[in-house]
mmCIF file of C-alpha atoms in Angstrom:
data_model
loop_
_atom_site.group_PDB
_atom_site.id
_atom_site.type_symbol
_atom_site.label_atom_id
_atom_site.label_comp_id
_atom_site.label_asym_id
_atom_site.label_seq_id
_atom_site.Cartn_x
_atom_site.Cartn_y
_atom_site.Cartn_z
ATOM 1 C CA UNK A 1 -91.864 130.702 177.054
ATOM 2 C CA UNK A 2 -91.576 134.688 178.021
ATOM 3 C CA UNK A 3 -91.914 136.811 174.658
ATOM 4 C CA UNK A 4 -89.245 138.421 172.735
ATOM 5 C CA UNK A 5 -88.676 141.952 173.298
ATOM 6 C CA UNK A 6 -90.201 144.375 170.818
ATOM 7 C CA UNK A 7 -86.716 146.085 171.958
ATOM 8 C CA UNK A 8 -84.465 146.032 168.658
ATOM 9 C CA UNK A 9 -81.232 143.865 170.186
ATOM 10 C CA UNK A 10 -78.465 142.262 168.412
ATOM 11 C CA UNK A 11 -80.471 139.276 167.652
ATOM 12 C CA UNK A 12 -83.612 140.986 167.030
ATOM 13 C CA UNK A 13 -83.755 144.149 164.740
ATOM 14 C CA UNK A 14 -86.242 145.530 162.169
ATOM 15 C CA UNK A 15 -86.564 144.392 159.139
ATOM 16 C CA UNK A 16 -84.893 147.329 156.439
ATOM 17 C CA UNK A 17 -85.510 148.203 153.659
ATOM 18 C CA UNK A 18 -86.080 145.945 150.747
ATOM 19 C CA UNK A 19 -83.900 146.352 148.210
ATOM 20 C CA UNK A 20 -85.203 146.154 144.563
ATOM 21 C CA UNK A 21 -84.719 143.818 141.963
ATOM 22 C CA UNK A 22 -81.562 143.657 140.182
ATOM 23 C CA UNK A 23 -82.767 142.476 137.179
ATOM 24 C CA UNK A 24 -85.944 143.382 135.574
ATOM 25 C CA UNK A 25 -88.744 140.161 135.881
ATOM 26 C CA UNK A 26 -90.364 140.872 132.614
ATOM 27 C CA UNK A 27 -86.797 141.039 130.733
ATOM 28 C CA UNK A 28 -85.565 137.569 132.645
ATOM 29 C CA UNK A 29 -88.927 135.861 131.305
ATOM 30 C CA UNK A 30 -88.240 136.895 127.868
ATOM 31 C CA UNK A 31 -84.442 135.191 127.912
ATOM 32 C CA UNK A 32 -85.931 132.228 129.779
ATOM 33 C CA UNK A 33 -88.822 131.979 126.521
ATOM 34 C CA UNK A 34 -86.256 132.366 124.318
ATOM 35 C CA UNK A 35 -83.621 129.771 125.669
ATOM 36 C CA UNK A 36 -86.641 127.518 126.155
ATOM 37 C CA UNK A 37 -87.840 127.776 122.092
ATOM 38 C CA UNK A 38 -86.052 125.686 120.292
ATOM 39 C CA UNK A 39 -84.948 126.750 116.350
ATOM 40 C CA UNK A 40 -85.160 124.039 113.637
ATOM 41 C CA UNK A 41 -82.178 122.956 111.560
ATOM 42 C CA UNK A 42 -83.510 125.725 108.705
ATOM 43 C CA UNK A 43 -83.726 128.432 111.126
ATOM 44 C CA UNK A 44 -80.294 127.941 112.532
ATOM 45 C CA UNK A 45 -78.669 127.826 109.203
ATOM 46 C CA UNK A 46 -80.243 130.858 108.071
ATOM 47 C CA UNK A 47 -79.042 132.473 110.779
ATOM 48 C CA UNK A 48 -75.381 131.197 110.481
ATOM 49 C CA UNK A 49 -75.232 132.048 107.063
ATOM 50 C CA UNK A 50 -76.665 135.822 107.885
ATOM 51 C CA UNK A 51 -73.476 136.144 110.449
ATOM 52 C CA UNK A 52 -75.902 135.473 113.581
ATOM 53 C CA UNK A 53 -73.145 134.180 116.236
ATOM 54 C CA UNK A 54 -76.184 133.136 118.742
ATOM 55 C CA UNK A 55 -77.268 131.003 115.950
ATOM 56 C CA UNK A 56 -73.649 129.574 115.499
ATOM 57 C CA UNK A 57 -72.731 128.887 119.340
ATOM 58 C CA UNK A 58 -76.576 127.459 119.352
ATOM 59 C CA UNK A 59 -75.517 124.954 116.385
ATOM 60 C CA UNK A 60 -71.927 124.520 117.927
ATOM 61 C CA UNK A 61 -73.979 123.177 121.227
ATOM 62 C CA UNK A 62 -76.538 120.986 119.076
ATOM 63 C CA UNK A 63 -73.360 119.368 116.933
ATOM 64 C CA UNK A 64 -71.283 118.976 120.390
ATOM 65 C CA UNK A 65 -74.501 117.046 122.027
ATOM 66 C CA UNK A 66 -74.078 113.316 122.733
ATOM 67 C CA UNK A 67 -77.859 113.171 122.820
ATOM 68 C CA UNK A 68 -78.767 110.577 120.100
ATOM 69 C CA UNK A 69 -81.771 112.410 119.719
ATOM 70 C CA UNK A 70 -79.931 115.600 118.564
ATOM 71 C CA UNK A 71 -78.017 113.686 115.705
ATOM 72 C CA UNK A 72 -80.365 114.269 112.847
ATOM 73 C CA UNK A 73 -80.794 117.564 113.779
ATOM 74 C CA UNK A 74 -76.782 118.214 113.841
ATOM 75 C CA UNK A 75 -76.363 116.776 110.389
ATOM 76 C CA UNK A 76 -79.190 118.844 108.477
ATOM 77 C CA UNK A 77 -77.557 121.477 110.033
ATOM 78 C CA UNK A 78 -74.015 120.809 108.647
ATOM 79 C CA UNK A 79 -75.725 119.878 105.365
ATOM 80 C CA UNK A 80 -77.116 122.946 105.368
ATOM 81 C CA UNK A 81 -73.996 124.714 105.907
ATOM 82 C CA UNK A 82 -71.898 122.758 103.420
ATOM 83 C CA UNK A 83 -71.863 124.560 100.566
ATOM 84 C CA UNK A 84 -70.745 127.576 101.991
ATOM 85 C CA UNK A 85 -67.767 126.272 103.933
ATOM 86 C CA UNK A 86 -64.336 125.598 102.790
ATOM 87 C CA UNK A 87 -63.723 129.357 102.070
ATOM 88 C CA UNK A 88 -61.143 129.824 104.515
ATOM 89 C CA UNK A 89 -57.788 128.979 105.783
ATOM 90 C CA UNK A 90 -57.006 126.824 109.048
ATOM 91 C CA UNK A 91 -54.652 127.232 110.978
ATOM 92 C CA UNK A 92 -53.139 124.876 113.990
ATOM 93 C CA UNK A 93 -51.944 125.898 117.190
ATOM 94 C CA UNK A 94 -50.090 124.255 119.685
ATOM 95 C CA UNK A 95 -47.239 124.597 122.435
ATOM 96 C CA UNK A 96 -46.386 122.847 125.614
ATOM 97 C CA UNK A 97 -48.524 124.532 128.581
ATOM 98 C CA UNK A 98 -47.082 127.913 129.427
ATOM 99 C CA UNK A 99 -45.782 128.672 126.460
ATOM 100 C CA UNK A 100 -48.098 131.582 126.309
ATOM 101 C CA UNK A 101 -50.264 130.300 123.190
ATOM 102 C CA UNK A 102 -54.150 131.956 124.511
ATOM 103 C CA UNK A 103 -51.881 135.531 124.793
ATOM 104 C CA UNK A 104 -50.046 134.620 121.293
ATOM 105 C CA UNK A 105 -53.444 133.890 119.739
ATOM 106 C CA UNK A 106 -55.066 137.408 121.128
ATOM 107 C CA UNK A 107 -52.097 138.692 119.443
ATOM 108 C CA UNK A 108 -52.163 136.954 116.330
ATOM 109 C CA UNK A 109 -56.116 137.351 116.478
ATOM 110 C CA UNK A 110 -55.714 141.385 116.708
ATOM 111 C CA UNK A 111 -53.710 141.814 114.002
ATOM 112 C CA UNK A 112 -55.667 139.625 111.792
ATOM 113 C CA UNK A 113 -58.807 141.522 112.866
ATOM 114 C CA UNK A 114 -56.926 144.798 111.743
ATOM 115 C CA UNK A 115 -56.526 143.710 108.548
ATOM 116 C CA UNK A 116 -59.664 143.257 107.520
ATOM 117 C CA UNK A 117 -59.607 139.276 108.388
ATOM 118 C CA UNK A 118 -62.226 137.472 110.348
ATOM 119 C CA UNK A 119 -61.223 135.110 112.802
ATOM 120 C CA UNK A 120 -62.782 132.026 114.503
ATOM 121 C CA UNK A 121 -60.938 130.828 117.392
ATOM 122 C CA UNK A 122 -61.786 126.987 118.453
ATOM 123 C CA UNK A 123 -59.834 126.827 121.940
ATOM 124 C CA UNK A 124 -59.691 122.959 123.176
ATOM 125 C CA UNK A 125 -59.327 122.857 126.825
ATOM 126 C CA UNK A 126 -59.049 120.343 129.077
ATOM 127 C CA UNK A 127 -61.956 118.774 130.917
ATOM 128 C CA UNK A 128 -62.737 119.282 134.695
ATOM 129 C CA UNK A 129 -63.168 115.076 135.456
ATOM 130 C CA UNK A 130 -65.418 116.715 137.623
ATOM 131 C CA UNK A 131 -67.877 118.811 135.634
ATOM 132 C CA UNK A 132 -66.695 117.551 132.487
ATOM 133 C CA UNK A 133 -66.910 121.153 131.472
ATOM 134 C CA UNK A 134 -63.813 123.280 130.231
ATOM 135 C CA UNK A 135 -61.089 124.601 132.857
ATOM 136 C CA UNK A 136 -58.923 127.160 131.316
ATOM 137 C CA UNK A 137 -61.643 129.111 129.838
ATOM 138 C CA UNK A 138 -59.762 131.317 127.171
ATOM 139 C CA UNK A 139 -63.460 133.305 126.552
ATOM 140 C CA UNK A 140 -61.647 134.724 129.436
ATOM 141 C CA UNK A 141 -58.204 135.244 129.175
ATOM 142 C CA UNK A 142 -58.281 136.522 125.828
ATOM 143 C CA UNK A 143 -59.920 139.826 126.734
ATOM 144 C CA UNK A 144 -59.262 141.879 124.016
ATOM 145 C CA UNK A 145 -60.301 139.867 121.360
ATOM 146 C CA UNK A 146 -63.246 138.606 122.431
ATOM 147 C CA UNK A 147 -64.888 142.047 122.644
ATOM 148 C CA UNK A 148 -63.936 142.195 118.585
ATOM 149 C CA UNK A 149 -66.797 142.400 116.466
ATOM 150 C CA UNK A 150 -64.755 140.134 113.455
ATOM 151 C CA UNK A 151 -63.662 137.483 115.782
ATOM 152 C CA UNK A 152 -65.402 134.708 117.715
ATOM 153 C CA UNK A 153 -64.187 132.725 120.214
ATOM 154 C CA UNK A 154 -65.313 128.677 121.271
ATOM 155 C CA UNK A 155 -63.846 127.080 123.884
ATOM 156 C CA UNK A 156 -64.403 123.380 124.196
ATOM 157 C CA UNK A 157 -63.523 120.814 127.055
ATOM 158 C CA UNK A 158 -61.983 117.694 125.341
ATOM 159 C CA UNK A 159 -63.766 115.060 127.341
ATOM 160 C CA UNK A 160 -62.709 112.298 126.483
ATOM 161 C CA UNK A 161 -61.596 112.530 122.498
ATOM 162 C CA UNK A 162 -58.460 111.787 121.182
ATOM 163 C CA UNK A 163 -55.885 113.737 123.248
ATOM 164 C CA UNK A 164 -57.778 116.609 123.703
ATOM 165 C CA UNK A 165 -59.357 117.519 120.543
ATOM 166 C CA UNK A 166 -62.834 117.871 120.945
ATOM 167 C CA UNK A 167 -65.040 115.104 119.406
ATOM 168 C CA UNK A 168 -66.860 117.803 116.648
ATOM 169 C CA UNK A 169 -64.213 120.394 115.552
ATOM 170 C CA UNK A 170 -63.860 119.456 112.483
ATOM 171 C CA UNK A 171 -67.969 120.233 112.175
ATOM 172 C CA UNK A 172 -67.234 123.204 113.635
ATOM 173 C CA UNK A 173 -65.104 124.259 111.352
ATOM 174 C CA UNK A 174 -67.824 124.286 108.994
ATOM 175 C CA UNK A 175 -70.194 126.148 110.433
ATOM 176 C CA UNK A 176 -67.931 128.698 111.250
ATOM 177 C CA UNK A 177 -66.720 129.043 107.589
ATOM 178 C CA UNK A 178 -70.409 129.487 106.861
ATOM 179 C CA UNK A 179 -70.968 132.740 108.863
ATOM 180 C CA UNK A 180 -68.036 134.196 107.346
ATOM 181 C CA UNK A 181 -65.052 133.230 109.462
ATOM 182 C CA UNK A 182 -62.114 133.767 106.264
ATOM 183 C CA UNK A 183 -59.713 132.615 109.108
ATOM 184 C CA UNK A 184 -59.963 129.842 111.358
ATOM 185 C CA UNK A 185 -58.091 128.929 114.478
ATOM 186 C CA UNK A 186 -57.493 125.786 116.163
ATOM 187 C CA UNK A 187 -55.458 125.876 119.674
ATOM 188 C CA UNK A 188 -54.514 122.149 121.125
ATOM 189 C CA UNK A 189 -54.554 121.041 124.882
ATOM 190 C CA UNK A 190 -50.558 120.303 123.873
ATOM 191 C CA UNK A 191 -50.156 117.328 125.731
ATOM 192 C CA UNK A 192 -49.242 115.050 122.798
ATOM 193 C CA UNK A 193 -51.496 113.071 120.919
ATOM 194 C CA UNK A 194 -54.228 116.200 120.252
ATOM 195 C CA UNK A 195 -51.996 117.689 117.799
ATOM 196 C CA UNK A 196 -52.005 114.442 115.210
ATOM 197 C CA UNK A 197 -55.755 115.181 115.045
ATOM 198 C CA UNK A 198 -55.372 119.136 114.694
ATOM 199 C CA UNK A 199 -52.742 118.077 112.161
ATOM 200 C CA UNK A 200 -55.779 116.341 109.970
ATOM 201 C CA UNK A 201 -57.900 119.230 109.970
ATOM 202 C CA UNK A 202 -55.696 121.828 109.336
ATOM 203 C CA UNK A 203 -53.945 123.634 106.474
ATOM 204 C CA UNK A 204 -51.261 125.223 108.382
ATOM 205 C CA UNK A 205 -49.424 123.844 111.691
ATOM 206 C CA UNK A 206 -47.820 126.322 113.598
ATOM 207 C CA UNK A 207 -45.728 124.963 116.440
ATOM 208 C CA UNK A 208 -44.863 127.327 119.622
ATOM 209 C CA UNK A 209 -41.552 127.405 121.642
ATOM 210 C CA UNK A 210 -39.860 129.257 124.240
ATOM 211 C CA UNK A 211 -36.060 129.531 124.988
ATOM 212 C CA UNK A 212 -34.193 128.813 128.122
ATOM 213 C CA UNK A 213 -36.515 126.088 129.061
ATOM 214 C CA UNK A 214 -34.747 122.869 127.629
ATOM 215 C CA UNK A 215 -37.488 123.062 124.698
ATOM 216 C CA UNK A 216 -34.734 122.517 122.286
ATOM 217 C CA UNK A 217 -33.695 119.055 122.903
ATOM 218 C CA UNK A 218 -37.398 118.326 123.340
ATOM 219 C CA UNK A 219 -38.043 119.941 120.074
ATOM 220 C CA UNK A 220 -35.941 118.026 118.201
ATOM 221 C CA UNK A 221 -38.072 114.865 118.625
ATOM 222 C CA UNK A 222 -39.809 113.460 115.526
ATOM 223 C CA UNK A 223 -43.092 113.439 115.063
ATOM 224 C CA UNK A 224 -44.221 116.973 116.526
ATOM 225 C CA UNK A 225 -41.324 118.907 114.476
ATOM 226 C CA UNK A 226 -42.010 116.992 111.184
ATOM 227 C CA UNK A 227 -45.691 118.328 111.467
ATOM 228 C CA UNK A 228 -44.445 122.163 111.938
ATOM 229 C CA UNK A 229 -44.905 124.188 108.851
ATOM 230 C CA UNK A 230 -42.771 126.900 111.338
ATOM 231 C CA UNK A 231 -41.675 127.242 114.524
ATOM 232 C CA UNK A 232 -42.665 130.428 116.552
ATOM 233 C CA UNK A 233 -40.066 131.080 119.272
ATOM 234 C CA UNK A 234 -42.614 133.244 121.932
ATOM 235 C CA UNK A 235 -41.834 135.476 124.615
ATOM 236 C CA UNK A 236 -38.687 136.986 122.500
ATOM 237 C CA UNK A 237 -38.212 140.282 124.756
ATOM 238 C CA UNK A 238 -36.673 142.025 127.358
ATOM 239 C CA UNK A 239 -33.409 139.845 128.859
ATOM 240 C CA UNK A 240 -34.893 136.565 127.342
ATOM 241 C CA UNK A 241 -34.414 138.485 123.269
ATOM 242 C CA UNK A 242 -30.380 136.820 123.014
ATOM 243 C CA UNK A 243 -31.824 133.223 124.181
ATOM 244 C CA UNK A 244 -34.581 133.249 121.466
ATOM 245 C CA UNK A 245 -31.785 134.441 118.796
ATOM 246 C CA UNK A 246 -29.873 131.298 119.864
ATOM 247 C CA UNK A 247 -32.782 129.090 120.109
ATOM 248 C CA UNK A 248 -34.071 130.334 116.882
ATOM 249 C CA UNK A 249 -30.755 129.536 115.097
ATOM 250 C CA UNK A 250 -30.711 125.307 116.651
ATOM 251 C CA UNK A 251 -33.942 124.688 115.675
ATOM 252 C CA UNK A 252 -33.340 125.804 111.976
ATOM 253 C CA UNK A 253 -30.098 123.300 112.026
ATOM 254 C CA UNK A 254 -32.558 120.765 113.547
ATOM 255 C CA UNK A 255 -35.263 120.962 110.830
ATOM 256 C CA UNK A 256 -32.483 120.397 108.312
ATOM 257 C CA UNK A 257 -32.188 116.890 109.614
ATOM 258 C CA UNK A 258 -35.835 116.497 108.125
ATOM 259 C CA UNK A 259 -36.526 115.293 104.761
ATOM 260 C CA UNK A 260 -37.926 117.722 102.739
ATOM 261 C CA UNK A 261 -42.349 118.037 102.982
ATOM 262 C CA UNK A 262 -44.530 116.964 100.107
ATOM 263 C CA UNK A 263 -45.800 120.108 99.742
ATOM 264 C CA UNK A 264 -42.582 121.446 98.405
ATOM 265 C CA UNK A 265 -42.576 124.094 101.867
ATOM 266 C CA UNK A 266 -39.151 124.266 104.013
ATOM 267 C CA UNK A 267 -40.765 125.398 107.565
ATOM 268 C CA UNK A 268 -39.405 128.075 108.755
ATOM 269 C CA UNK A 269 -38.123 129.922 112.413
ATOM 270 C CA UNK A 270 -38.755 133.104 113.439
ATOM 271 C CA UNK A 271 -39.066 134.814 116.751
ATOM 272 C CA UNK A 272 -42.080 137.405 118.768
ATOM 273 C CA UNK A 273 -43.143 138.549 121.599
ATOM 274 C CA UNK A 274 -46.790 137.995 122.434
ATOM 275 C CA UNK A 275 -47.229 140.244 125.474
ATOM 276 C CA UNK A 276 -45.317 143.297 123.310
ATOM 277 C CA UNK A 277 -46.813 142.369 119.878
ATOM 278 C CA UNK A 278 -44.014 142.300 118.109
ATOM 279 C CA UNK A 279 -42.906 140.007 115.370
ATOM 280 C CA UNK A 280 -46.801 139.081 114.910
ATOM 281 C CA UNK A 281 -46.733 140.601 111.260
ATOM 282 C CA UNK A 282 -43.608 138.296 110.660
ATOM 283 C CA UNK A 283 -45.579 135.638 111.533
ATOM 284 C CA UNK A 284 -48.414 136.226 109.203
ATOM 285 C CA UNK A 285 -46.452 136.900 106.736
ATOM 286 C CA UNK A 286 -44.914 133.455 106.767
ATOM 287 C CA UNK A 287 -48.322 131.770 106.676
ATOM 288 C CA UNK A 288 -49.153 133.990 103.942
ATOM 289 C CA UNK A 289 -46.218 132.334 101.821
ATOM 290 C CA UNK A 290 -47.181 128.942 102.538
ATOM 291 C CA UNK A 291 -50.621 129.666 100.914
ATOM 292 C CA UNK A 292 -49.028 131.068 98.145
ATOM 293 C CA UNK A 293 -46.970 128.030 97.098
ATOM 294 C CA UNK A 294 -49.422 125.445 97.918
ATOM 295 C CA UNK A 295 -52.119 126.588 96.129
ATOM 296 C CA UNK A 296 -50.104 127.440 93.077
ATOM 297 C CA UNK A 297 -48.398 124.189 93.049
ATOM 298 C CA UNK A 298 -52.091 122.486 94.133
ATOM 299 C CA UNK A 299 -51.189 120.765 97.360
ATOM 300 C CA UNK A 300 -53.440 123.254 99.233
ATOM 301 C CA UNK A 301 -56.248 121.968 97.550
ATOM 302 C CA UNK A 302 -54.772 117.797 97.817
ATOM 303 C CA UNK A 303 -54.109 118.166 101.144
ATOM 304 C CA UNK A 304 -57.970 119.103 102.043
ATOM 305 C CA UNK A 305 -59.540 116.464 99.956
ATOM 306 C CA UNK A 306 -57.067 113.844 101.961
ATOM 307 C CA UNK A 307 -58.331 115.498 105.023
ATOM 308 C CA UNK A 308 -61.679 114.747 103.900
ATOM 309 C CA UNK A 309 -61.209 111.429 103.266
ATOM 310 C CA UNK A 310 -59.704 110.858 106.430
ATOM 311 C CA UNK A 311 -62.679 112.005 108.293
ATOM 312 C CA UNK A 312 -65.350 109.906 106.381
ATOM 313 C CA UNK A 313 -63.458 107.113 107.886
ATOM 314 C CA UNK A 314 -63.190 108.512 111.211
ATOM 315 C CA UNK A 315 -66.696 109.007 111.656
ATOM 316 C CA UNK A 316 -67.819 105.561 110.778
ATOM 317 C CA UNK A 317 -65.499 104.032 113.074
ATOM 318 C CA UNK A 318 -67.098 106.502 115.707
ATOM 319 C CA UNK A 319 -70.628 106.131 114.567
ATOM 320 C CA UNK A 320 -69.647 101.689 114.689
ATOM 321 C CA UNK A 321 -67.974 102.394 118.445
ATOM 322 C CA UNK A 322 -70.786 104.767 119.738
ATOM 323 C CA UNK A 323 -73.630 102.449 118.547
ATOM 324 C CA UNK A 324 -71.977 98.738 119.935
ATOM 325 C CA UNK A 325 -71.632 100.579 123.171
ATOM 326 C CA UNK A 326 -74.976 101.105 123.495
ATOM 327 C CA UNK A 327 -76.776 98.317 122.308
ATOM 328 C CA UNK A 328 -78.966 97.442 125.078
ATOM 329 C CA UNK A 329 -77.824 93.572 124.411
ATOM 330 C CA UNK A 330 -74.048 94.542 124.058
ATOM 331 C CA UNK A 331 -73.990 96.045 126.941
ATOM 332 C CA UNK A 332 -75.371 93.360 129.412
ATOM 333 C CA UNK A 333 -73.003 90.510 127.542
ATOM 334 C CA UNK A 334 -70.122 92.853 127.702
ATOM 335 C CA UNK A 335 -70.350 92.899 131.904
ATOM 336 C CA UNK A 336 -70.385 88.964 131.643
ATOM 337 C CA UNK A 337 -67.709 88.961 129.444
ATOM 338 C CA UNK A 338 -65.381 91.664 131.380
ATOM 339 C CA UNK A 339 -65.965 89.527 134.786
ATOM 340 C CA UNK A 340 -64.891 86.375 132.866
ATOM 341 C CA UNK A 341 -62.311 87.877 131.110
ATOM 342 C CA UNK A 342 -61.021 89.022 134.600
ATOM 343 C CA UNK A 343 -61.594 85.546 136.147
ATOM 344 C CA UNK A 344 -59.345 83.691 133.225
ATOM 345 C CA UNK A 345 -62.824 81.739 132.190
ATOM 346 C CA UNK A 346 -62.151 83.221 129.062
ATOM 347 C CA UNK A 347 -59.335 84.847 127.002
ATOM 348 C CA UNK A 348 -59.901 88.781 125.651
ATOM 349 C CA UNK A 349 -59.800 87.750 122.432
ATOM 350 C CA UNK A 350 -62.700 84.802 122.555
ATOM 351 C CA UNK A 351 -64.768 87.063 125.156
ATOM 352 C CA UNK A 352 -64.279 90.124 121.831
ATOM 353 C CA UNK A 353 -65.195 87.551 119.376
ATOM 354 C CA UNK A 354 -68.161 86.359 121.178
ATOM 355 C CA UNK A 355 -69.429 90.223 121.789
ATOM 356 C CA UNK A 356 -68.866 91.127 117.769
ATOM 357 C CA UNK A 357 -70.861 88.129 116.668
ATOM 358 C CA UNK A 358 -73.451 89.025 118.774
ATOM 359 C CA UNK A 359 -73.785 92.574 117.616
ATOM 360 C CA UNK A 360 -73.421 91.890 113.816
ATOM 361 C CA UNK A 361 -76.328 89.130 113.939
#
């Protein structure tokens, strides 16, 4: 075979110049040791409670995990973080898609930040069935506020929780209130049944609209409006201002049709624009009443200890589901079972029967 030409040709040319590292070895070792070193429960606490958000999105991760392994862990952190939670106020989110709610919350998050307020924002997303990671990423689209010094932003993929609501919020919520987040935000999926579950953990729902899009006939629907402590009518500006007027004026006739809330509240309409920021202080200052008369009249304070209540119970029947699943013996009867159930050998509820009785032995 005849030798290649020492020629430089298209196909053959000298090597250049090598270009130097982009990022400095020693520095990438030191991230790598640190990711690698794992903190204990006491460590991680101490540096929630300090204000240390690496230590919070670090705990986040830890109470997210479906690792069994992780579990103790999670809870000694939460334990930990206990007694300094329940110092803020939490506020639900939600909106069909495209009702603008990641720009609303930048918004909403800005002028909170302004006034002195420090805001956690716990963005639910929906889950890539291919990753199983989040797909919206609002880290991202809310660029303003997540540069903000007094805010912090968590976006979750849903996986496979109750319609969309990741499986550990309401954890999250703690340990957020425990590094000295006074205001916490919880933005739904909004594709229906995510918002029952926001509606548990919250003390304030705030429902989204926009005119001109035959919301108001969908709004109207029990269920979703009987949840709303008020009604924000978005994207109020420019030729769309008349149509959010109009809108805003049906949906306070509809909410009339509503019997009146145990917490002695009569939800409210107003109007903003998200993209101008106006109407955001109007906004606030609603929520700000609702506080007012609920924790003079001492629902505020009823309503959590329901809440609380409510997730005891929750958990167990996740801890019962999670741990039946994987029982090594469960889960070698329950493949019997489904292929009998599916050849009529056996009915669903004998082949159930026969699976319980087995795992309660």
């Amino acid at each position: 075979m005849a030798k290649h030409s020492k020629t430089p040709t298209a196909l053959y040319e000298k090597d250049g110049v090598k270009q130097p590292d982009s990022v400095s070895q020693s520095v990438a070792q030191n991230v790598k040791q640190f990711r690698r070193k794992q903190p204990s429960a006491k460590e991680l606490v101490e540096g929630i409670l300090k204000g240390d958000k690496i230590a919070l999105s670090r705990a986040i991760t830890l109470i997210e995990s479906t690792n069994t392994e992780h579990l103790d862990k999670a809870n000694e952190v939460i334990q930990g973080c206990l007694p300094h939670a329940n110092k803020s106020v939490r506020i639900g989110i939600t909106g069909v898609p495209g009702v603008g709610k990641s720009t609303f919350i930048e918004a909403f998050g800005k002028y909170l930040t302004a006034i002195g307020k420090k805001v956690a924002v716990l963005a639910v997303d929906p889950s890539s069935s291919i990753s199983h990671g989040s797909i919206l990423g609002d880290k991202t689209r809310m660029e303003e506020l997540v540069k903000d010094k007094n805010a912090y932003i968590r976006p979750s993929a849903s996986g496979d929780s109750l319609g969309g609501v990741a499986r550990k919020t309401r954890e999250t919520i703690i340990l957020c209130e425990a590094c000295g987040f006074d205001t916490i935000i919880i933005e739904t999926v909004g594709v229906g049944q995510s918002e029952t579950a926001v509606h548990s953990m919250v003390d304030f729902f705030l429902l989204l609209k926009i005119a001109g899009a035959g919301d108001e006939l969908q709004g109207i629907k029990r269920g979703i409006m009987e949840m709303a402590d008020t009604i924000v009518i978005n994207k109020a500006d420019g030729d769309n201002i008349a149509k959010a007027k109009l809108a805003k004026t049906e949906f306070n006739r509809a909410l009339h049709l509503f019997p009146a809330k145990n917490s002695g509240w009569t939800p409210k309409v107003t109007t903003c624009s998200a993209y101008e920021k106006t109407g955001i202080d109007q906004v606030w200052q609603i929520i700000a009443e609702y506080f007012e008369l609920t924790k003079e009249n001492q629902y505020f304070e009823h309503k959590r200890q329901e809440q609380n209540q409510y997730w005891m119970l929750e958990t167990i029947n996740e801890q019962l589901k999670n741990r039946f699943y994987n029982h090594p013996e469960i889960k070698i009867l329950l493949e019997q079972n489904k292929k009998a159930v599916q050849n009529n050998e056996i009915s669903p509820f004998a082949a159930a029967q026969i699976l319980l009785e087995k795992y309660f032995k």
